[in-house]
Amino acid sequence: MLVFPELVLEGQIPNRDFLHLYGPGSLWMLAGVFKVFGTSLAAERVVGFLQLAGVVFGIFALMRPWGRWVAAAGAAMTAVVLLPPAGLVALAWPGGLALGLWALKAALDAGAAPVSSRRRSRLFVVAGVLAGVALLYRPDLVAAIGLSAVVLWQGLDRAARLRLTGGVAIGLSPYAVHL
């Protein structure tokens, strides 16, 4: 996760100039961090920590309706399961997972908001964008995101569906540049 973003900074394209088995999103993000802060293990580890924190707090936020203690226990178990195998390496999996969890949280919050509110409209767009960006990190998350969308889709009106779909299109649009 140090070399591939450096190759991106040199103008190489993942999956064309070098083998990269995931989407380009995580490399683009790390390349941006390295452009600003310099290529270093410390910068990469900070990104890894932020991704792990995104997963842990995403689980906490999704479990919060069942109570603070249940949410804290779920978040703690998530940290215990995720941290040992990968440490604080900024891999595509935790980054994509964090984005997917927060997309689900935004969609659930939007569904609970009053139908005519601006907050609901914005949250559906944000949920879609986050889901699309998660797929930039890991295209294989399409199964989890797709199944979540099928469940959410049932209770949505036409306007909410359009906002969610538009957000996903925005989030996926960088694939056009990549391809």
PDB file of C-alpha atoms in Angstrom:
ATOM      1  CA  MET A   1       0.000   0.000   0.000  1.00  0.00           C
ATOM      2  CA  LEU A   2       3.025   2.222  -0.327  1.00  0.00           C
ATOM      3  CA  VAL A   3       4.182   1.219  -3.801  1.00  0.00           C
ATOM      4  CA  PHE A   4       0.873   1.124  -5.681  1.00  0.00           C
ATOM      5  CA  PRO A   5      -0.198   4.671  -4.719  1.00  0.00           C
ATOM      6  CA  GLU A   6       3.287   5.869  -5.700  1.00  0.00           C
ATOM      7  CA  LEU A   7       2.801   4.233  -9.105  1.00  0.00           C
ATOM      8  CA  VAL A   8      -0.515   6.096  -9.421  1.00  0.00           C
ATOM      9  CA  LEU A   9       1.296   9.355  -8.603  1.00  0.00           C
ATOM     10  CA  GLU A  10       3.753   8.539 -11.407  1.00  0.00           C
ATOM     11  CA  GLY A  11       0.837   8.285 -13.840  1.00  0.00           C
ATOM     12  CA  GLN A  12       0.395   4.534 -13.981  1.00  0.00           C
ATOM     13  CA  ILE A  13      -3.103   3.090 -14.073  1.00  0.00           C
ATOM     14  CA  PRO A  14      -4.160   0.215 -11.810  1.00  0.00           C
ATOM     15  CA  ASN A  15      -5.230  -2.945 -13.682  1.00  0.00           C
ATOM     16  CA  ARG A  16      -3.548  -1.712 -16.858  1.00  0.00           C
ATOM     17  CA  ASP A  17       0.023  -0.879 -15.881  1.00  0.00           C
ATOM     18  CA  PHE A  18       0.196  -3.088 -12.793  1.00  0.00           C
ATOM     19  CA  LEU A  19      -1.922  -5.851 -11.352  1.00  0.00           C
ATOM     20  CA  HIS A  20      -4.330  -4.635  -8.711  1.00  0.00           C
ATOM     21  CA  LEU A  21      -7.179  -6.965  -7.820  1.00  0.00           C
ATOM     22  CA  TYR A  22      -9.495  -4.327  -6.379  1.00  0.00           C
ATOM     23  CA  GLY A  23     -11.071  -1.098  -7.488  1.00  0.00           C
ATOM     24  CA  PRO A  24      -8.921   1.988  -7.947  1.00  0.00           C
ATOM     25  CA  GLY A  25     -10.602   4.030  -5.183  1.00  0.00           C
ATOM     26  CA  SER A  26      -8.303   3.065  -2.337  1.00  0.00           C
ATOM     27  CA  LEU A  27      -5.205   3.713  -4.437  1.00  0.00           C
ATOM     28  CA  TRP A  28      -6.492   7.085  -5.595  1.00  0.00           C
ATOM     29  CA  MET A  29      -7.257   8.079  -2.022  1.00  0.00           C
ATOM     30  CA  LEU A  30      -3.839   6.970  -0.753  1.00  0.00           C
ATOM     31  CA  ALA A  31      -2.136   8.670  -3.694  1.00  0.00           C
ATOM     32  CA  GLY A  32      -3.911  11.899  -2.697  1.00  0.00           C
ATOM     33  CA  VAL A  33      -2.799  11.505   0.918  1.00  0.00           C
ATOM     34  CA  PHE A  34       0.775  10.815  -0.214  1.00  0.00           C
ATOM     35  CA  LYS A  35       0.698  13.831  -2.529  1.00  0.00           C
ATOM     36  CA  VAL A  36      -0.221  16.078   0.415  1.00  0.00           C
ATOM     37  CA  PHE A  37       1.743  14.457   3.275  1.00  0.00           C
ATOM     38  CA  GLY A  38       4.465  12.587   1.423  1.00  0.00           C
ATOM     39  CA  THR A  39       4.845   8.864   0.925  1.00  0.00           C
ATOM     40  CA  SER A  40       5.440   7.379   4.335  1.00  0.00           C
ATOM     41  CA  LEU A  41       4.439   4.413   6.390  1.00  0.00           C
ATOM     42  CA  ALA A  42       3.064   6.811   9.016  1.00  0.00           C
ATOM     43  CA  ALA A  43       0.672   8.443   6.512  1.00  0.00           C
ATOM     44  CA  GLU A  44      -0.484   5.055   5.279  1.00  0.00           C
ATOM     45  CA  ARG A  45      -1.048   3.807   8.850  1.00  0.00           C
ATOM     46  CA  VAL A  46      -3.090   6.904   9.752  1.00  0.00           C
ATOM     47  CA  VAL A  47      -5.355   6.166   6.785  1.00  0.00           C
ATOM     48  CA  GLY A  48      -5.565   2.545   7.929  1.00  0.00           C
ATOM     49  CA  PHE A  49      -6.531   3.689  11.419  1.00  0.00           C
ATOM     50  CA  LEU A  50      -9.204   6.031  10.042  1.00  0.00           C
ATOM     51  CA  GLN A  51     -10.630   3.220   7.910  1.00  0.00           C
ATOM     52  CA  LEU A  52     -10.752   0.882  10.910  1.00  0.00           C
ATOM     53  CA  ALA A  53     -12.373   3.634  12.986  1.00  0.00           C
ATOM     54  CA  GLY A  54     -14.921   4.098  10.184  1.00  0.00           C
ATOM     55  CA  VAL A  55     -15.871   0.423  10.381  1.00  0.00           C
ATOM     56  CA  VAL A  56     -16.007   0.336  14.191  1.00  0.00           C
ATOM     57  CA  PHE A  57     -18.054   3.526  14.502  1.00  0.00           C
ATOM     58  CA  GLY A  58     -20.235   2.443  11.560  1.00  0.00           C
ATOM     59  CA  ILE A  59     -21.130  -0.740  13.439  1.00  0.00           C
ATOM     60  CA  PHE A  60     -21.745   1.339  16.565  1.00  0.00           C
ATOM     61  CA  ALA A  61     -24.054   3.698  14.672  1.00  0.00           C
ATOM     62  CA  LEU A  62     -26.018   0.864  13.066  1.00  0.00           C
ATOM     63  CA  MET A  63     -26.417  -0.998  16.365  1.00  0.00           C
ATOM     64  CA  ARG A  64     -27.294   2.104  18.397  1.00  0.00           C
ATOM     65  CA  PRO A  65     -31.078   1.563  18.178  1.00  0.00           C
ATOM     66  CA  TRP A  66     -30.629  -1.545  20.353  1.00  0.00           C
ATOM     67  CA  GLY A  67     -28.976   0.492  23.102  1.00  0.00           C
ATOM     68  CA  ARG A  68     -25.640   2.051  23.938  1.00  0.00           C
ATOM     69  CA  TRP A  69     -24.214  -1.091  25.565  1.00  0.00           C
ATOM     70  CA  VAL A  70     -25.165  -3.359  22.678  1.00  0.00           C
ATOM     71  CA  ALA A  71     -23.683  -0.886  20.195  1.00  0.00           C
ATOM     72  CA  ALA A  72     -20.471  -0.568  22.232  1.00  0.00           C
ATOM     73  CA  ALA A  73     -20.149  -4.343  22.494  1.00  0.00           C
ATOM     74  CA  GLY A  74     -20.671  -4.736  18.738  1.00  0.00           C
ATOM     75  CA  ALA A  75     -18.116  -2.043  17.983  1.00  0.00           C
ATOM     76  CA  ALA A  76     -15.583  -3.560  20.402  1.00  0.00           C
ATOM     77  CA  MET A  77     -16.021  -7.031  18.885  1.00  0.00           C
ATOM     78  CA  THR A  78     -15.596  -5.554  15.423  1.00  0.00           C
ATOM     79  CA  ALA A  79     -12.305  -3.943  16.462  1.00  0.00           C
ATOM     80  CA  VAL A  80     -11.097  -7.197  18.027  1.00  0.00           C
ATOM     81  CA  VAL A  81     -11.906  -9.130  14.854  1.00  0.00           C
ATOM     82  CA  LEU A  82     -10.486  -6.587  12.372  1.00  0.00           C
ATOM     83  CA  LEU A  83      -7.338  -5.294  14.038  1.00  0.00           C
ATOM     84  CA  PRO A  84      -5.205  -8.440  14.523  1.00  0.00           C
ATOM     85  CA  PRO A  85      -5.215  -9.811  10.945  1.00  0.00           C
ATOM     86  CA  ALA A  86      -4.377  -6.591   9.114  1.00  0.00           C
ATOM     87  CA  GLY A  87      -3.245  -4.125  11.762  1.00  0.00           C
ATOM     88  CA  LEU A  88      -3.477  -0.549  10.599  1.00  0.00           C
ATOM     89  CA  VAL A  89      -2.684  -1.236   6.952  1.00  0.00           C
ATOM     90  CA  ALA A  90      -4.819   0.893   4.635  1.00  0.00           C
ATOM     91  CA  LEU A  91      -6.276  -2.010   2.666  1.00  0.00           C
ATOM     92  CA  ALA A  92      -9.200  -1.649   0.289  1.00  0.00           C
ATOM     93  CA  TRP A  93     -11.429  -3.983   2.301  1.00  0.00           C
ATOM     94  CA  PRO A  94     -11.819  -1.957   5.520  1.00  0.00           C
ATOM     95  CA  GLY A  95     -12.120   1.262   3.539  1.00  0.00           C
ATOM     96  CA  GLY A  96     -14.864  -0.132   1.324  1.00  0.00           C
ATOM     97  CA  LEU A  97     -16.596  -1.723   4.305  1.00  0.00           C
ATOM     98  CA  ALA A  98     -16.567   1.561   6.250  1.00  0.00           C
ATOM     99  CA  LEU A  99     -18.055   3.418   3.290  1.00  0.00           C
ATOM    100  CA  GLY A 100     -20.707   0.731   2.824  1.00  0.00           C
ATOM    101  CA  LEU A 101     -21.686   0.784   6.501  1.00  0.00           C
ATOM    102  CA  TRP A 102     -22.047   4.565   6.508  1.00  0.00           C
ATOM    103  CA  ALA A 103     -24.047   4.389   3.257  1.00  0.00           C
ATOM    104  CA  LEU A 104     -26.451   2.010   4.975  1.00  0.00           C
ATOM    105  CA  LYS A 105     -26.650   4.278   8.032  1.00  0.00           C
ATOM    106  CA  ALA A 106     -27.394   7.324   5.862  1.00  0.00           C
ATOM    107  CA  ALA A 107     -30.085   5.421   3.936  1.00  0.00           C
ATOM    108  CA  LEU A 108     -31.732   4.190   7.146  1.00  0.00           C
ATOM    109  CA  ASP A 109     -31.671   7.696   8.623  1.00  0.00           C
ATOM    110  CA  ALA A 110     -33.151   9.083   5.408  1.00  0.00           C
ATOM    111  CA  GLY A 111     -35.920   6.498   5.507  1.00  0.00           C
ATOM    112  CA  ALA A 112     -36.806   7.578   9.042  1.00  0.00           C
ATOM    113  CA  ALA A 113     -36.913  11.288   8.162  1.00  0.00           C
ATOM    114  CA  PRO A 114     -40.172  13.042   7.179  1.00  0.00           C
ATOM    115  CA  VAL A 115     -40.980  12.407   3.516  1.00  0.00           C
ATOM    116  CA  SER A 116     -40.958  16.051   2.423  1.00  0.00           C
ATOM    117  CA  SER A 117     -37.816  17.108   4.321  1.00  0.00           C
ATOM    118  CA  ARG A 118     -34.659  18.385   2.668  1.00  0.00           C
ATOM    119  CA  ARG A 119     -32.635  16.272   5.124  1.00  0.00           C
ATOM    120  CA  ARG A 120     -34.224  13.095   3.729  1.00  0.00           C
ATOM    121  CA  SER A 121     -33.384  14.106   0.162  1.00  0.00           C
ATOM    122  CA  ARG A 122     -29.780  14.927   1.038  1.00  0.00           C
ATOM    123  CA  LEU A 123     -29.292  11.746   3.044  1.00  0.00           C
ATOM    124  CA  PHE A 124     -30.470   9.565   0.152  1.00  0.00           C
ATOM    125  CA  VAL A 125     -27.983  11.256  -2.177  1.00  0.00           C
ATOM    126  CA  VAL A 126     -25.203  10.887   0.427  1.00  0.00           C
ATOM    127  CA  ALA A 127     -26.110   7.219   0.927  1.00  0.00           C
ATOM    128  CA  GLY A 128     -25.898   6.625  -2.812  1.00  0.00           C
ATOM    129  CA  VAL A 129     -22.579   8.439  -3.179  1.00  0.00           C
ATOM    130  CA  LEU A 130     -21.064   6.509  -0.264  1.00  0.00           C
ATOM    131  CA  ALA A 131     -22.290   3.212  -1.723  1.00  0.00           C
ATOM    132  CA  GLY A 132     -20.824   4.093  -5.121  1.00  0.00           C
ATOM    133  CA  VAL A 133     -17.480   5.090  -3.616  1.00  0.00           C
ATOM    134  CA  ALA A 134     -17.459   1.849  -1.595  1.00  0.00           C
ATOM    135  CA  LEU A 135     -17.665   0.032  -4.931  1.00  0.00           C
ATOM    136  CA  LEU A 136     -14.678   2.071  -6.137  1.00  0.00           C
ATOM    137  CA  TYR A 137     -12.739   0.460  -3.303  1.00  0.00           C
ATOM    138  CA  ARG A 138     -14.083  -3.079  -3.643  1.00  0.00           C
ATOM    139  CA  PRO A 139     -16.329  -3.972  -6.610  1.00  0.00           C
ATOM    140  CA  ASP A 140     -17.139  -7.273  -4.882  1.00  0.00           C
ATOM    141  CA  LEU A 141     -19.122  -5.327  -2.275  1.00  0.00           C
ATOM    142  CA  VAL A 142     -21.828  -5.130  -4.937  1.00  0.00           C
ATOM    143  CA  ALA A 143     -23.434  -8.230  -3.381  1.00  0.00           C
ATOM    144  CA  ALA A 144     -23.754  -6.696   0.091  1.00  0.00           C
ATOM    145  CA  ILE A 145     -24.698  -3.253  -1.183  1.00  0.00           C
ATOM    146  CA  GLY A 146     -27.125  -4.739  -3.698  1.00  0.00           C
ATOM    147  CA  LEU A 147     -28.874  -6.895  -1.081  1.00  0.00           C
ATOM    148  CA  SER A 148     -29.126  -3.889   1.237  1.00  0.00           C
ATOM    149  CA  ALA A 149     -30.574  -1.839  -1.604  1.00  0.00           C
ATOM    150  CA  VAL A 150     -33.176  -4.521  -2.379  1.00  0.00           C
ATOM    151  CA  VAL A 151     -34.405  -4.404   1.217  1.00  0.00           C
ATOM    152  CA  LEU A 152     -34.397  -0.580   1.355  1.00  0.00           C
ATOM    153  CA  TRP A 153     -35.923  -0.181  -2.110  1.00  0.00           C
ATOM    154  CA  GLN A 154     -39.258  -1.719  -1.064  1.00  0.00           C
ATOM    155  CA  GLY A 155     -40.226   1.153   1.211  1.00  0.00           C
ATOM    156  CA  LEU A 156     -39.028   4.040  -0.940  1.00  0.00           C
ATOM    157  CA  ASP A 157     -41.067   6.437  -3.029  1.00  0.00           C
ATOM    158  CA  ARG A 158     -40.048   7.377  -6.552  1.00  0.00           C
ATOM    159  CA  ALA A 159     -38.199  10.559  -5.508  1.00  0.00           C
ATOM    160  CA  ALA A 160     -36.145   8.706  -2.889  1.00  0.00           C
ATOM    161  CA  ARG A 161     -35.273   5.973  -5.393  1.00  0.00           C
ATOM    162  CA  LEU A 162     -34.116   8.573  -7.908  1.00  0.00           C
ATOM    163  CA  ARG A 163     -31.950  10.352  -5.340  1.00  0.00           C
ATOM    164  CA  LEU A 164     -30.400   7.107  -4.155  1.00  0.00           C
ATOM    165  CA  THR A 165     -29.756   5.928  -7.718  1.00  0.00           C
ATOM    166  CA  GLY A 166     -28.351   9.323  -8.695  1.00  0.00           C
ATOM    167  CA  GLY A 167     -26.015   9.251  -5.705  1.00  0.00           C
ATOM    168  CA  VAL A 168     -24.757   5.791  -6.681  1.00  0.00           C
ATOM    169  CA  ALA A 169     -24.159   7.055 -10.229  1.00  0.00           C
ATOM    170  CA  ILE A 170     -22.150   9.989  -8.865  1.00  0.00           C
ATOM    171  CA  GLY A 171     -20.140   7.686  -6.619  1.00  0.00           C
ATOM    172  CA  LEU A 172     -19.406   5.268  -9.482  1.00  0.00           C
ATOM    173  CA  SER A 173     -18.663   7.970 -12.073  1.00  0.00           C
ATOM    174  CA  PRO A 174     -14.878   7.886 -11.477  1.00  0.00           C
ATOM    175  CA  TYR A 175     -14.919   4.402 -13.017  1.00  0.00           C
ATOM    176  CA  ALA A 176     -15.524   6.149 -16.355  1.00  0.00           C
ATOM    177  CA  VAL A 177     -12.172   7.909 -15.933  1.00  0.00           C
ATOM    178  CA  HIS A 178     -10.526   4.665 -14.868  1.00  0.00           C
ATOM    179  CA  LEU A 179     -11.883   2.697 -17.821  1.00  0.00           C
TER     180      LEU A 179
END
